Amino acid sequence: MLKETEKEFLKGYDQSKYERPSVTADSVTLTVRRGERRSFRYDPENKLRLLLIRRKNHPYKGCWALPGGFLEPGESIEECVLRELYEETGAKPSALFPLGMYSKPGRDPRGWIISEAFVTVIRGDTEVRGGDDAEDARWFDVSFFKDGNGRRKFRLEDGETVITPDEGESDSLAFDHARIISDALSMIAERVRHGGHIYEFLPDKFTFAELQASYEALTGETEQSSNFRRKMSAQVEPTGQFTSGSGHRPAELYRRKDKETDI
Amino acid sequence: MLKETEKEFLKGYDQSKYERPSVTADSVTLTVRRGERRSFRYDPENKLRLLLIRRKNHPYKGCWALPGGFLEPGESIEECVLRELYEETGAKPSALFPLGMYSKPGRDPRGWIISEAFVTVIRGDTEVRGGDDAEDARWFDVSFFKDGNGRRKFRLEDGETVITPDEGESDSLAFDHARIISDALSMIAERVRHGGHIYEFLPDKFTFAELQASYEALTGETEQSSNFRRKMSAQVEPTGQFTSGSGHRPAELYRRKDKETDI
DNA sequence: CAAATAGTGTCTCTAAGACAATATCAC
DNA sequence: GTGATATTGTCTTAGAGACACTATTTG
């Protein structure tokens, strides 16, 4: 209950007297996508991919950037990031993880603009299209390598374009988006490793090979399939259905087991 | 390098054409503090405490709230939260963890005001004072209990005042701060359990009993001291110094071992 | 000495890594 | 049959929980 004096205070309160920043929400949008089969005999590779847009407008016009845009009155920051992602690329995520705020002065040449970043996850293959502020939208393959100092870096490739942040300025990313992506990839690897967040990347039914391939694409770790199977077996349950036409022994399809309710 | 056309664009860009929110940073400030000794024979209890201020101004004038305030031009959100915490309470944290953005429409009666929340950690006993926008600043004991549905809730007590969010409106917290605190306590428990972030709460030298008491105050878990000692022994190293005057066998002081550099 | 806390050792159980062995399919 | 992947099982090791036992201090 607001007191009378508080009502009066609010009546006299004028937000426009104070300087305010513009606020944006940016989305590091990830998926694990099957590649091509090399022959009837080999399974397709599963690769981590990141969704970028090419900016239609200044600043950084023509550069690749994270989908995102300005927070509007009456919406939450989560609604904002989902709206902007849909407007610019047509994508609808299956999960949303908060990453944090990027507010370093000077990060946007237009002025005082701060951004809240999220990781969004898209299940399986999704067609994307450029829309709104985006001239184009494309999935980039994400790969990791170590730089001279042994630090883990990432590289983005889509056939035409190769983006390697911090190495020259050509084909680089807009704003501080390289840093945001780097933080996002670390965060999501941690969530997959220890938080059990892997099923957001998978369809309802999946084989153990798909589960493991996605896990490895996201964490960069490799494990023996027998040990991986044992480690994950408590989290999934068999469906009784099997793959076929794979050029080798069929694999059973599993689904995620409902989480236990902890009293 | 900005292109000529981008320079021109920026010259014509006027941020004030768009609606913007006010942005605040709020701090969930935690410490683990020794209590009183019951007698020469007993060790003091270690308790988790949370720093709140009593609001000097509308809205929620006179209510307890998280320290925090408006982001100002030329500062990052991290600088903002540290500045506001110092201005309002005099506290200087030893660690800062990002928690996330709170932006639900209607969360602030003054209008469109969104908040980025952080957990800040204070080492040991620190005197606080109300300052600036704060009429008072006090440490509250944090305790946990289960509600009717078995959900984990928290209670805040400082001798005079007991705050139990969600139970009646009296003595409740300002804005959505009860929710922010709840999220913060979950987050920090997770960090202490799995992220190794416990030493931020401790002085340079500490006994295993202090280490364990802090760990338990933050996670709510209890363990046998022998097992806890074994689990943590790789992370600490003995100093050769011992406590005295404790009414029982002296305990060796340990310090945190330097983290290994992983190649 | 009694009470309280510090610290060591041991038994068991479980999870994880290494690796061997068998199963089944498309061609 | 061959080559690829699926699936099961076994051996070993590391860590966690339970618990018994010894050590040292102050009043």
Coordinates of C-alpha atoms (C1' of nucleotides) in Angstrom, one line a residue:
Chain A
M1 CA 0.0 0.0 0.0
L2 CA 1.4 3.3 -1.0
K3 CA 1.1 6.1 1.6
E4 CA -0.4 9.4 0.8
T5 CA 2.9 11.1 0.9
E6 CA 4.4 8.5 -1.5
K7 CA 1.6 9.1 -3.9
E8 CA 2.4 12.8 -3.9
F9 CA 6.1 12.1 -4.4
L10 CA 5.4 9.9 -7.4
K11 CA 3.1 12.6 -8.9
G12 CA 6.0 15.0 -8.8
Y13 CA 8.7 12.5 -10.0
D14 CA 10.0 13.3 -13.5
Q15 CA 12.3 10.6 -14.9
S16 CA 13.4 12.9 -17.7
K17 CA 15.3 15.1 -15.3
Y18 CA 18.0 12.5 -15.1
E19 CA 20.4 11.3 -17.8
R20 CA 19.5 7.7 -19.0
P21 CA 21.3 5.2 -21.2
S22 CA 19.7 3.4 -24.1
V23 CA 19.5 -0.3 -23.3
T24 CA 19.8 -3.2 -25.8
A25 CA 19.5 -6.9 -25.5
D26 CA 21.8 -9.1 -27.6
S27 CA 21.5 -12.8 -28.3
V28 CA 24.3 -15.3 -28.6
T29 CA 22.2 -17.9 -30.5
L30 CA 23.6 -21.4 -30.7
T31 CA 22.6 -24.7 -32.2
V32 CA 24.2 -28.0 -32.9
R33 CA 23.6 -29.0 -36.5
R34 CA 24.3 -32.2 -38.4
G35 CA 26.7 -31.9 -41.3
E36 CA 26.8 -33.9 -44.5
R37 CA 27.4 -37.7 -44.7
R38 CA 30.8 -38.5 -46.2
S39 CA 29.4 -41.8 -47.5
F40 CA 26.7 -44.3 -46.7
R41 CA 29.1 -45.7 -44.1
Y42 CA 29.9 -42.7 -42.0
D43 CA 27.7 -40.7 -39.6
P44 CA 27.4 -37.0 -40.2
E45 CA 29.5 -34.7 -38.0
N46 CA 27.7 -32.6 -35.5
K47 CA 28.9 -29.0 -35.3
L48 CA 28.3 -26.1 -33.0
R49 CA 26.9 -23.1 -34.9
L50 CA 26.3 -19.5 -34.1
L51 CA 23.7 -17.2 -35.6
L52 CA 24.9 -13.8 -36.8
I53 CA 23.3 -11.0 -38.8
R54 CA 24.8 -8.6 -41.2
R55 CA 24.0 -5.0 -40.1
K56 CA 21.9 -3.1 -42.5
N57 CA 22.4 0.3 -40.8
H58 CA 25.1 2.4 -39.2
P59 CA 27.1 2.0 -37.1
Y60 CA 29.2 -1.0 -38.2
K61 CA 27.0 -1.2 -41.4
G62 CA 27.8 -4.4 -43.3
C63 CA 29.6 -6.0 -40.3
W64 CA 28.5 -9.2 -38.7
A65 CA 26.9 -8.8 -35.3
L66 CA 24.8 -10.5 -32.7
P67 CA 21.0 -10.2 -33.3
G68 CA 19.6 -7.7 -30.8
G69 CA 18.0 -4.4 -30.3
F70 CA 16.6 -1.7 -28.1
L71 CA 14.5 -2.4 -25.0
E72 CA 11.1 -0.9 -25.5
P73 CA 8.7 0.4 -22.8
G74 CA 6.4 -2.2 -21.4
E75 CA 8.5 -5.2 -22.1
S76 CA 11.0 -7.2 -20.0
I77 CA 14.6 -7.7 -21.2
E78 CA 13.8 -11.3 -21.9
E79 CA 10.8 -10.4 -24.0
C80 CA 13.0 -7.9 -25.8
V81 CA 15.7 -10.3 -26.7
L82 CA 13.2 -12.9 -28.0
R83 CA 11.4 -10.2 -30.0
E84 CA 14.5 -8.9 -31.6
L85 CA 15.8 -12.3 -32.4
Y86 CA 12.6 -13.2 -34.2
E87 CA 12.4 -9.9 -36.0
E88 CA 15.9 -10.1 -37.3
T89 CA 16.3 -13.8 -38.0
G90 CA 12.9 -15.6 -37.7
A91 CA 14.4 -17.9 -35.0
K92 CA 12.5 -19.0 -32.0
P93 CA 14.7 -20.5 -29.2
S94 CA 14.0 -23.4 -26.9
A95 CA 16.0 -22.0 -24.1
L96 CA 17.3 -18.6 -22.8
F97 CA 20.2 -18.2 -20.4
P98 CA 21.2 -14.8 -19.0
L99 CA 24.8 -13.9 -19.6
G100 CA 25.3 -10.4 -18.1
M101 CA 25.5 -6.7 -18.8
Y102 CA 28.1 -5.0 -21.0
S103 CA 28.3 -1.4 -20.1
K104 CA 31.9 -0.2 -20.6
P105 CA 31.9 3.4 -21.6
G106 CA 32.7 3.9 -25.3
R107 CA 31.5 0.4 -26.4
D108 CA 29.0 1.9 -28.8
P109 CA 30.0 4.9 -31.0
R110 CA 26.4 6.2 -31.0
G111 CA 26.7 7.2 -27.3
W112 CA 25.6 5.8 -24.0
I113 CA 24.2 2.4 -24.9
I114 CA 24.5 -0.6 -22.7
S115 CA 23.6 -4.2 -23.5
E116 CA 22.3 -7.1 -21.6
A117 CA 23.4 -10.3 -23.3
F118 CA 21.8 -13.7 -23.4
V119 CA 22.5 -17.1 -24.7
T120 CA 19.6 -18.6 -26.7
V121 CA 19.4 -22.1 -27.9
I122 CA 17.8 -23.4 -31.1
R123 CA 16.8 -27.0 -31.4
G124 CA 18.1 -28.7 -34.5
D125 CA 18.1 -27.3 -38.0
T126 CA 16.3 -24.0 -38.3
E127 CA 16.0 -21.8 -41.4
V128 CA 16.9 -18.2 -40.8
R129 CA 16.4 -15.1 -42.9
G130 CA 17.6 -11.5 -42.6
G131 CA 14.8 -9.2 -41.4
D132 CA 14.3 -5.7 -40.0
D133 CA 17.6 -4.2 -39.1
A134 CA 19.4 -7.3 -40.6
E135 CA 20.6 -7.4 -44.2
D136 CA 21.3 -11.1 -43.8
A137 CA 21.3 -13.8 -41.2
R138 CA 23.5 -16.9 -41.3
W139 CA 24.8 -19.8 -39.2
F140 CA 28.5 -19.8 -38.7
D141 CA 30.5 -22.9 -37.7
V142 CA 32.2 -22.4 -34.4
S143 CA 35.6 -24.0 -33.9
F144 CA 38.2 -23.6 -31.1
F145 CA 41.9 -23.2 -31.2
K146 CA 44.7 -22.1 -28.9
D147 CA 46.6 -18.9 -29.5
G148 CA 50.3 -18.2 -28.8
N149 CA 49.7 -17.9 -25.1
G150 CA 47.7 -21.1 -24.9
R151 CA 44.4 -19.2 -24.5
R152 CA 41.3 -20.7 -25.9
K153 CA 40.0 -18.7 -28.9
F154 CA 37.2 -19.3 -31.3
R155 CA 36.8 -19.0 -35.1
L156 CA 33.6 -18.5 -37.1
E157 CA 33.2 -19.9 -40.6
D158 CA 30.3 -20.0 -43.0
G159 CA 32.0 -21.1 -46.3
E160 CA 32.5 -17.6 -47.6
T161 CA 33.5 -15.7 -44.5
V162 CA 36.0 -16.6 -41.7
I163 CA 35.9 -14.5 -38.6
T164 CA 38.8 -14.7 -36.1
P165 CA 38.4 -12.1 -33.5
D166 CA 41.5 -10.1 -32.4
E167 CA 43.5 -10.9 -35.5
G168 CA 43.5 -7.8 -37.7
E169 CA 40.4 -5.7 -38.2
S170 CA 39.1 -7.2 -41.4
D171 CA 35.9 -9.1 -41.2
S172 CA 35.7 -8.5 -37.5
L173 CA 32.6 -8.3 -35.4
A174 CA 30.6 -5.2 -34.5
F175 CA 30.8 -3.5 -31.1
D176 CA 32.2 -5.7 -28.3
H177 CA 30.4 -8.7 -29.7
A178 CA 33.5 -10.8 -30.0
R179 CA 33.9 -10.5 -26.2
I180 CA 30.3 -11.3 -25.6
I181 CA 30.5 -14.4 -27.8
S182 CA 33.6 -15.6 -26.0
D183 CA 32.0 -15.2 -22.6
A184 CA 28.9 -17.0 -23.9
L185 CA 30.8 -20.0 -25.2
S186 CA 32.5 -20.4 -21.8
M187 CA 29.3 -20.0 -19.9
I188 CA 27.3 -22.5 -22.0
A189 CA 30.2 -25.1 -21.8
E190 CA 30.0 -24.8 -18.1
R191 CA 26.2 -25.2 -18.1
V192 CA 26.4 -28.3 -20.3
R193 CA 29.2 -29.9 -18.3
H194 CA 27.8 -29.3 -14.8
G195 CA 24.2 -28.0 -15.1
G196 CA 22.7 -30.7 -17.2
H197 CA 21.7 -28.2 -19.9
I198 CA 22.2 -30.3 -23.0
Y199 CA 18.7 -31.4 -23.9
E200 CA 17.7 -27.9 -25.0
F201 CA 19.9 -28.5 -28.0
L202 CA 18.4 -31.8 -29.0
P203 CA 15.1 -33.0 -30.5
D204 CA 12.7 -34.9 -28.2
K205 CA 14.1 -38.3 -29.3
F206 CA 17.8 -38.8 -29.9
T207 CA 20.5 -41.4 -30.0
F208 CA 23.3 -41.7 -27.5
A209 CA 25.7 -40.8 -30.4
E210 CA 23.7 -37.5 -31.0
L211 CA 23.7 -36.8 -27.3
Q212 CA 27.4 -37.3 -27.1
A213 CA 28.2 -35.4 -30.3
S214 CA 26.3 -32.4 -29.0
Y215 CA 27.9 -32.6 -25.6
E216 CA 31.3 -32.6 -27.2
A217 CA 30.6 -29.8 -29.7
L218 CA 29.6 -27.6 -26.7
T219 CA 32.2 -28.5 -24.1
G220 CA 35.2 -29.4 -26.3
E221 CA 35.7 -32.5 -24.3
T222 CA 35.9 -36.0 -25.7
E223 CA 35.0 -39.2 -23.9
Q224 CA 34.7 -42.8 -24.7
S225 CA 31.2 -43.6 -25.8
S226 CA 30.9 -46.5 -23.2
N227 CA 31.8 -44.2 -20.3
F228 CA 29.6 -41.4 -21.6
R229 CA 26.7 -43.7 -22.0
R230 CA 27.1 -44.8 -18.4
K231 CA 27.4 -41.3 -17.1
M232 CA 24.3 -40.0 -18.8
S233 CA 22.1 -43.1 -18.6
A234 CA 20.4 -42.0 -15.4
Q235 CA 19.1 -38.9 -17.2
V236 CA 17.5 -40.6 -20.2
E237 CA 15.1 -43.4 -20.9
P238 CA 14.7 -45.6 -23.9
T239 CA 11.8 -45.2 -26.3
G240 CA 11.9 -48.6 -27.9
Q241 CA 12.3 -47.0 -31.3
F242 CA 15.5 -47.4 -33.4
T243 CA 17.2 -45.6 -36.2
S244 CA 17.6 -47.3 -39.6
G245 CA 19.4 -47.0 -42.9
S246 CA 22.5 -45.9 -41.1
G247 CA 25.0 -48.3 -42.7
H248 CA 25.7 -49.9 -39.4
R249 CA 23.9 -51.3 -36.3
P250 CA 20.8 -49.3 -35.5
A251 CA 20.8 -47.1 -32.4
E252 CA 18.0 -46.9 -30.0
L253 CA 16.3 -43.5 -29.6
Y254 CA 16.1 -42.1 -26.0
R255 CA 14.3 -39.3 -24.5
R256 CA 15.0 -37.1 -21.5
K257 CA 13.7 -38.5 -18.3
D258 CA 11.5 -36.2 -16.2
K259 CA 13.5 -34.5 -13.5
E260 CA 13.0 -35.9 -10.1
T261 CA 11.1 -33.6 -7.7
D262 CA 13.4 -33.2 -4.7
I263 CA 10.7 -33.3 -2.0
Chain B
M1 CA 38.1 2.7 -38.4
L2 CA 34.8 4.5 -38.9
K3 CA 34.0 5.1 -42.5
E4 CA 33.1 8.6 -43.7
T5 CA 29.4 7.7 -44.1
E6 CA 29.4 6.3 -40.6
K7 CA 30.9 9.5 -39.2
E8 CA 28.0 11.4 -40.9
F9 CA 25.5 9.0 -39.5
L10 CA 26.8 9.4 -36.0
K11 CA 26.7 13.2 -36.3
G12 CA 23.0 13.0 -37.0
Y13 CA 22.3 10.4 -34.4
D14 CA 20.2 11.7 -31.6
Q15 CA 19.7 9.3 -28.7
S16 CA 17.0 11.5 -27.1
K17 CA 14.6 10.7 -29.9
Y18 CA 14.1 7.3 -28.3
E19 CA 12.5 6.4 -25.0
R20 CA 15.0 5.1 -22.5
P21 CA 14.7 3.5 -19.1
S22 CA 16.6 4.5 -16.0
V23 CA 19.1 1.9 -15.0
T24 CA 20.2 1.1 -11.5
A25 CA 22.6 -1.4 -10.0
D26 CA 21.7 -3.2 -6.8
S27 CA 24.0 -5.1 -4.5
V28 CA 23.2 -8.2 -2.5
T29 CA 26.1 -7.8 0.0
L30 CA 27.0 -10.8 2.0
T31 CA 29.5 -11.7 4.7
V32 CA 30.1 -14.5 7.2
R33 CA 30.5 -13.1 10.6
R34 CA 31.5 -14.6 13.9
G35 CA 28.9 -14.4 16.7
E36 CA 29.5 -14.2 20.4
R37 CA 31.1 -17.0 22.5
R38 CA 28.7 -18.7 24.8
S39 CA 31.5 -19.5 27.3
F40 CA 35.2 -20.0 27.4
R41 CA 34.5 -23.5 26.2
Y42 CA 32.5 -23.0 23.0
D43 CA 33.6 -21.6 19.7
P44 CA 31.5 -18.7 18.3
E45 CA 28.9 -19.5 15.7
N46 CA 29.5 -18.3 12.2
K47 CA 26.5 -16.8 10.5
L48 CA 25.7 -15.5 7.1
R49 CA 24.7 -11.9 7.1
L50 CA 23.2 -9.6 4.5
L51 CA 23.6 -5.8 4.4
L52 CA 20.5 -3.7 3.9
I53 CA 19.8 0.0 4.0
R54 CA 16.7 1.8 5.2
R55 CA 15.5 4.1 2.5
K56 CA 15.6 7.8 3.3
N57 CA 13.5 8.8 0.4
H58 CA 10.4 7.8 -1.5
P59 CA 9.4 5.4 -2.8
Y60 CA 9.4 2.8 -0.1
K61 CA 10.6 5.5 2.3
G62 CA 11.6 3.8 5.6
C63 CA 11.6 0.3 4.1
W64 CA 14.6 -1.9 4.1
A65 CA 16.2 -2.3 0.7
L66 CA 19.3 -3.4 -1.2
P67 CA 22.0 -0.8 -1.5
G68 CA 22.1 0.5 -5.0
G69 CA 21.4 3.4 -7.3
F70 CA 21.4 5.0 -10.7
L71 CA 24.0 4.3 -13.4
E72 CA 25.7 7.5 -14.3
P73 CA 27.3 8.5 -17.6
G74 CA 30.9 7.5 -18.0
E75 CA 30.8 4.6 -15.6
S76 CA 30.4 0.9 -16.1
I77 CA 27.7 -1.0 -14.2
E78 CA 30.3 -2.6 -12.0
E79 CA 31.8 0.8 -11.1
C80 CA 28.2 1.9 -10.3
V81 CA 27.4 -0.8 -7.9
L82 CA 30.7 -0.4 -6.0
R83 CA 30.2 3.3 -5.9
E84 CA 26.6 3.2 -4.6
L85 CA 27.5 0.5 -2.1
Y86 CA 30.3 2.7 -0.7
E87 CA 28.2 5.8 -0.7
E88 CA 25.3 4.3 1.1
T89 CA 27.1 2.0 3.6
G90 CA 30.8 2.6 3.5
A91 CA 31.5 -1.1 2.6
K92 CA 34.2 -2.1 0.2
P93 CA 33.8 -5.7 -1.2
S94 CA 36.4 -8.3 -1.9
A95 CA 34.5 -9.9 -4.7
L96 CA 31.7 -9.1 -7.2
F97 CA 29.5 -11.6 -8.9
P98 CA 27.0 -10.6 -11.6
L99 CA 23.5 -11.9 -10.9
G100 CA 21.3 -10.6 -13.7
M101 CA 18.9 -8.0 -14.9
Y102 CA 15.5 -7.3 -13.3
S103 CA 13.3 -5.5 -15.8
K104 CA 9.7 -6.6 -15.3
P105 CA 7.4 -3.7 -16.1
G106 CA 5.9 -2.2 -13.0
R107 CA 8.7 -3.3 -10.7
D108 CA 9.3 0.4 -9.7
P109 CA 6.5 2.8 -9.0
R110 CA 8.5 5.7 -10.3
G111 CA 8.3 4.4 -13.8
W112 CA 10.5 2.6 -16.2
I113 CA 13.5 1.7 -14.1
I114 CA 15.4 -1.5 -14.6
S115 CA 18.1 -3.0 -12.3
E116 CA 21.2 -5.0 -12.8
A117 CA 21.9 -7.0 -9.6
F118 CA 25.2 -8.2 -8.2
V119 CA 26.4 -10.2 -5.3
T120 CA 29.2 -8.5 -3.4
V121 CA 31.2 -10.2 -0.7
I122 CA 32.7 -8.5 2.4
R123 CA 35.6 -10.2 4.2
G124 CA 35.0 -10.6 7.9
D125 CA 33.6 -7.9 10.2
T126 CA 33.1 -4.6 8.6
E127 CA 31.4 -1.6 10.3
V128 CA 28.7 0.0 8.1
R129 CA 27.0 3.3 8.4
G130 CA 24.0 4.8 6.6
G131 CA 25.0 7.4 4.1
D132 CA 23.6 9.3 1.1
D133 CA 20.3 7.9 0.2
A134 CA 20.3 5.6 3.2
E135 CA 18.9 6.5 6.6
D136 CA 20.6 3.5 8.2
A137 CA 22.6 0.5 7.1
R138 CA 22.6 -2.8 9.0
W139 CA 23.7 -6.4 8.9
F140 CA 20.9 -8.9 9.0
D141 CA 21.3 -12.6 10.0
V142 CA 20.2 -14.9 7.2
S143 CA 18.5 -18.1 8.0
F144 CA 16.7 -20.7 5.9
F145 CA 13.6 -22.7 6.4
K146 CA 11.1 -24.7 4.3
D147 CA 7.6 -23.3 3.6
G148 CA 4.4 -25.4 3.4
N149 CA 5.3 -26.6 -0.1
G150 CA 8.8 -27.6 0.9
R151 CA 10.3 -24.6 -0.9
R152 CA 13.4 -23.1 0.5
K153 CA 12.8 -19.6 2.0
F154 CA 15.0 -17.2 3.8
R155 CA 14.4 -15.0 6.9
L156 CA 16.3 -11.9 7.9
E157 CA 16.8 -10.8 11.5
D158 CA 18.8 -8.1 13.2
G159 CA 17.5 -8.3 16.8
E160 CA 14.8 -5.6 16.4
T161 CA 13.5 -6.5 13.0
V162 CA 12.5 -9.8 11.4
I163 CA 11.8 -9.9 7.7
T164 CA 10.1 -12.9 6.2
P165 CA 9.3 -12.2 2.5
D166 CA 5.9 -13.3 1.2
E167 CA 4.3 -13.4 4.6
G168 CA 2.2 -10.4 5.1
E169 CA 3.3 -7.0 3.9
S170 CA 4.6 -5.6 7.2
D171 CA 8.4 -5.1 7.4
S172 CA 8.7 -6.3 3.8
L173 CA 11.4 -5.3 1.4
A174 CA 11.3 -2.6 -1.1
F175 CA 10.7 -3.2 -4.9
D176 CA 11.4 -6.7 -6.0
H177 CA 14.4 -7.0 -3.7
A178 CA 13.0 -10.1 -1.9
R179 CA 13.2 -12.0 -5.2
I180 CA 16.7 -10.6 -6.0
I181 CA 18.0 -11.7 -2.6
S182 CA 16.4 -15.2 -3.1
D183 CA 18.1 -15.6 -6.5
A184 CA 21.4 -14.3 -5.0
L185 CA 21.4 -16.8 -2.2
S186 CA 20.9 -19.6 -4.6
M187 CA 23.5 -18.4 -6.9
I188 CA 26.2 -17.9 -4.3
A189 CA 25.5 -21.3 -2.7
E190 CA 26.1 -22.8 -6.1
R191 CA 29.4 -20.8 -6.5
V192 CA 30.6 -21.9 -3.2
R193 CA 29.7 -25.6 -3.7
H194 CA 31.1 -26.0 -7.2
G195 CA 33.0 -22.9 -8.1
G196 CA 35.5 -22.8 -5.3
H197 CA 34.4 -19.3 -4.3
I198 CA 34.6 -19.5 -0.5
Y199 CA 37.9 -17.8 0.2
E200 CA 36.5 -14.4 -0.7
F201 CA 34.6 -14.6 2.5
L202 CA 37.6 -15.4 4.7
P203 CA 40.6 -13.6 6.0
D204 CA 44.1 -14.5 4.6
K205 CA 44.7 -17.0 7.3
F206 CA 41.9 -19.2 8.7
T207 CA 41.4 -22.5 10.5
F208 CA 39.6 -25.5 9.0
A209 CA 36.8 -24.9 11.4
E210 CA 36.3 -21.3 10.1
L211 CA 36.5 -22.6 6.5
Q212 CA 33.9 -25.2 7.2
A213 CA 31.6 -22.9 9.1
S214 CA 31.6 -20.4 6.3
Y215 CA 31.0 -23.1 3.7
E216 CA 28.1 -24.4 5.7
A217 CA 26.6 -20.9 6.3
L218 CA 26.6 -20.3 2.6
T219 CA 25.5 -23.7 1.2
G220 CA 23.2 -24.9 4.0
E221 CA 25.0 -28.2 3.8
T222 CA 26.6 -29.9 6.8
E223 CA 29.5 -32.3 6.6
Q224 CA 31.7 -34.2 9.0
S225 CA 34.8 -32.2 9.7
S226 CA 37.1 -35.1 8.8
N227 CA 35.6 -35.5 5.4
F228 CA 35.4 -31.8 4.8
R229 CA 39.1 -31.5 5.7
R230 CA 40.0 -34.1 3.2
K231 CA 37.9 -32.6 0.5
M232 CA 39.4 -29.1 0.9
S233 CA 43.0 -30.0 1.8
A234 CA 44.2 -29.8 -1.8
Q235 CA 43.1 -26.1 -2.0
V236 CA 44.9 -24.9 1.1
E237 CA 48.3 -25.0 2.7
P238 CA 49.4 -24.8 6.3
T239 CA 51.1 -21.7 7.6
G240 CA 52.8 -23.2 10.7
Q241 CA 50.8 -20.8 12.9
F242 CA 48.3 -21.9 15.5
T243 CA 45.4 -20.3 17.3
S244 CA 45.5 -20.1 21.1
G245 CA 43.2 -19.3 24.0
S246 CA 40.4 -21.2 22.6
G247 CA 39.7 -23.5 25.5
H248 CA 40.6 -26.6 23.6
R249 CA 43.3 -27.9 21.3
P250 CA 44.7 -25.1 19.1
A251 CA 44.0 -25.2 15.4
E252 CA 46.5 -24.6 12.7
L253 CA 46.0 -21.6 10.4
Y254 CA 45.9 -22.3 6.7
R255 CA 46.0 -20.1 3.7
R256 CA 44.6 -20.5 0.2
K257 CA 47.0 -22.3 -2.1
D258 CA 47.8 -20.4 -5.3
K259 CA 45.7 -21.7 -8.1
E260 CA 47.5 -23.9 -10.6
T261 CA 48.1 -22.4 -14.0
D262 CA 46.6 -24.8 -16.5
I263 CA 49.3 -24.6 -19.1
Chain C
dC1 C1' 40.2 -34.3 34.9
dA2 C1' 36.3 -32.8 31.9
dA3 C1' 34.7 -30.7 28.0
dA4 C1' 35.4 -29.1 23.7
dT5 C1' 37.6 -29.0 19.4
dA6 C1' 41.7 -30.6 16.3
dG7 C1' 43.3 -33.9 13.5
dT8 C1' 44.3 -39.0 11.7
dG9 C1' 43.0 -43.3 9.9
dT10 C1' 40.0 -46.9 7.9
dC11 C1' 36.1 -49.1 5.7
dT12 C1' 32.7 -48.8 2.2
dC13 C1' 30.3 -47.3 -1.8
dT14 C1' 30.0 -45.0 -6.0
dA15 C1' 31.5 -42.5 -10.1
dA16 C1' 34.7 -42.2 -13.7
dG17 C1' 38.5 -43.5 -16.9
dA18 C1' 40.6 -47.3 -19.7
dC19 C1' 39.8 -50.8 -22.5
dA20 C1' 38.1 -55.5 -24.1
dA21 C1' 34.5 -57.9 -26.4
dT22 C1' 30.2 -58.7 -28.7
dA23 C1' 26.1 -57.1 -31.8
dT24 C1' 23.9 -55.5 -36.0
dC25 C1' 23.3 -53.2 -40.0
dA26 C1' 24.1 -51.5 -45.4
dC27 C1' 26.6 -52.4 -48.9
Chain D
dG1 C1' 32.2 -60.6 -45.5
dT2 C1' 33.7 -55.8 -44.3
dG3 C1' 33.6 -51.6 -42.1
dA4 C1' 31.2 -48.7 -39.3
dT5 C1' 28.7 -47.8 -35.2
dA6 C1' 25.9 -49.7 -30.9
dT7 C1' 26.0 -51.8 -26.6
dT8 C1' 27.6 -54.4 -22.6
dG9 C1' 30.9 -55.6 -19.3
dT10 C1' 35.2 -55.6 -16.5
dC11 C1' 39.2 -53.8 -14.1
dT12 C1' 41.1 -50.0 -11.7
dT13 C1' 41.4 -45.7 -9.4
dA14 C1' 39.8 -41.4 -7.0
dG15 C1' 36.6 -39.3 -4.1
dA16 C1' 32.9 -39.0 -0.8
dG17 C1' 30.3 -40.5 3.3
dA18 C1' 30.3 -42.9 7.8
dC19 C1' 32.6 -43.5 11.9
dA20 C1' 36.3 -44.8 15.3
dC21 C1' 40.1 -43.1 17.5
dT22 C1' 43.9 -40.1 19.3
dA23 C1' 45.7 -35.2 20.5
dT24 C1' 45.8 -30.8 22.9
dT25 C1' 44.2 -27.1 25.2
dT26 C1' 41.6 -24.2 29.4
dG27 C1' 39.2 -23.8 33.5

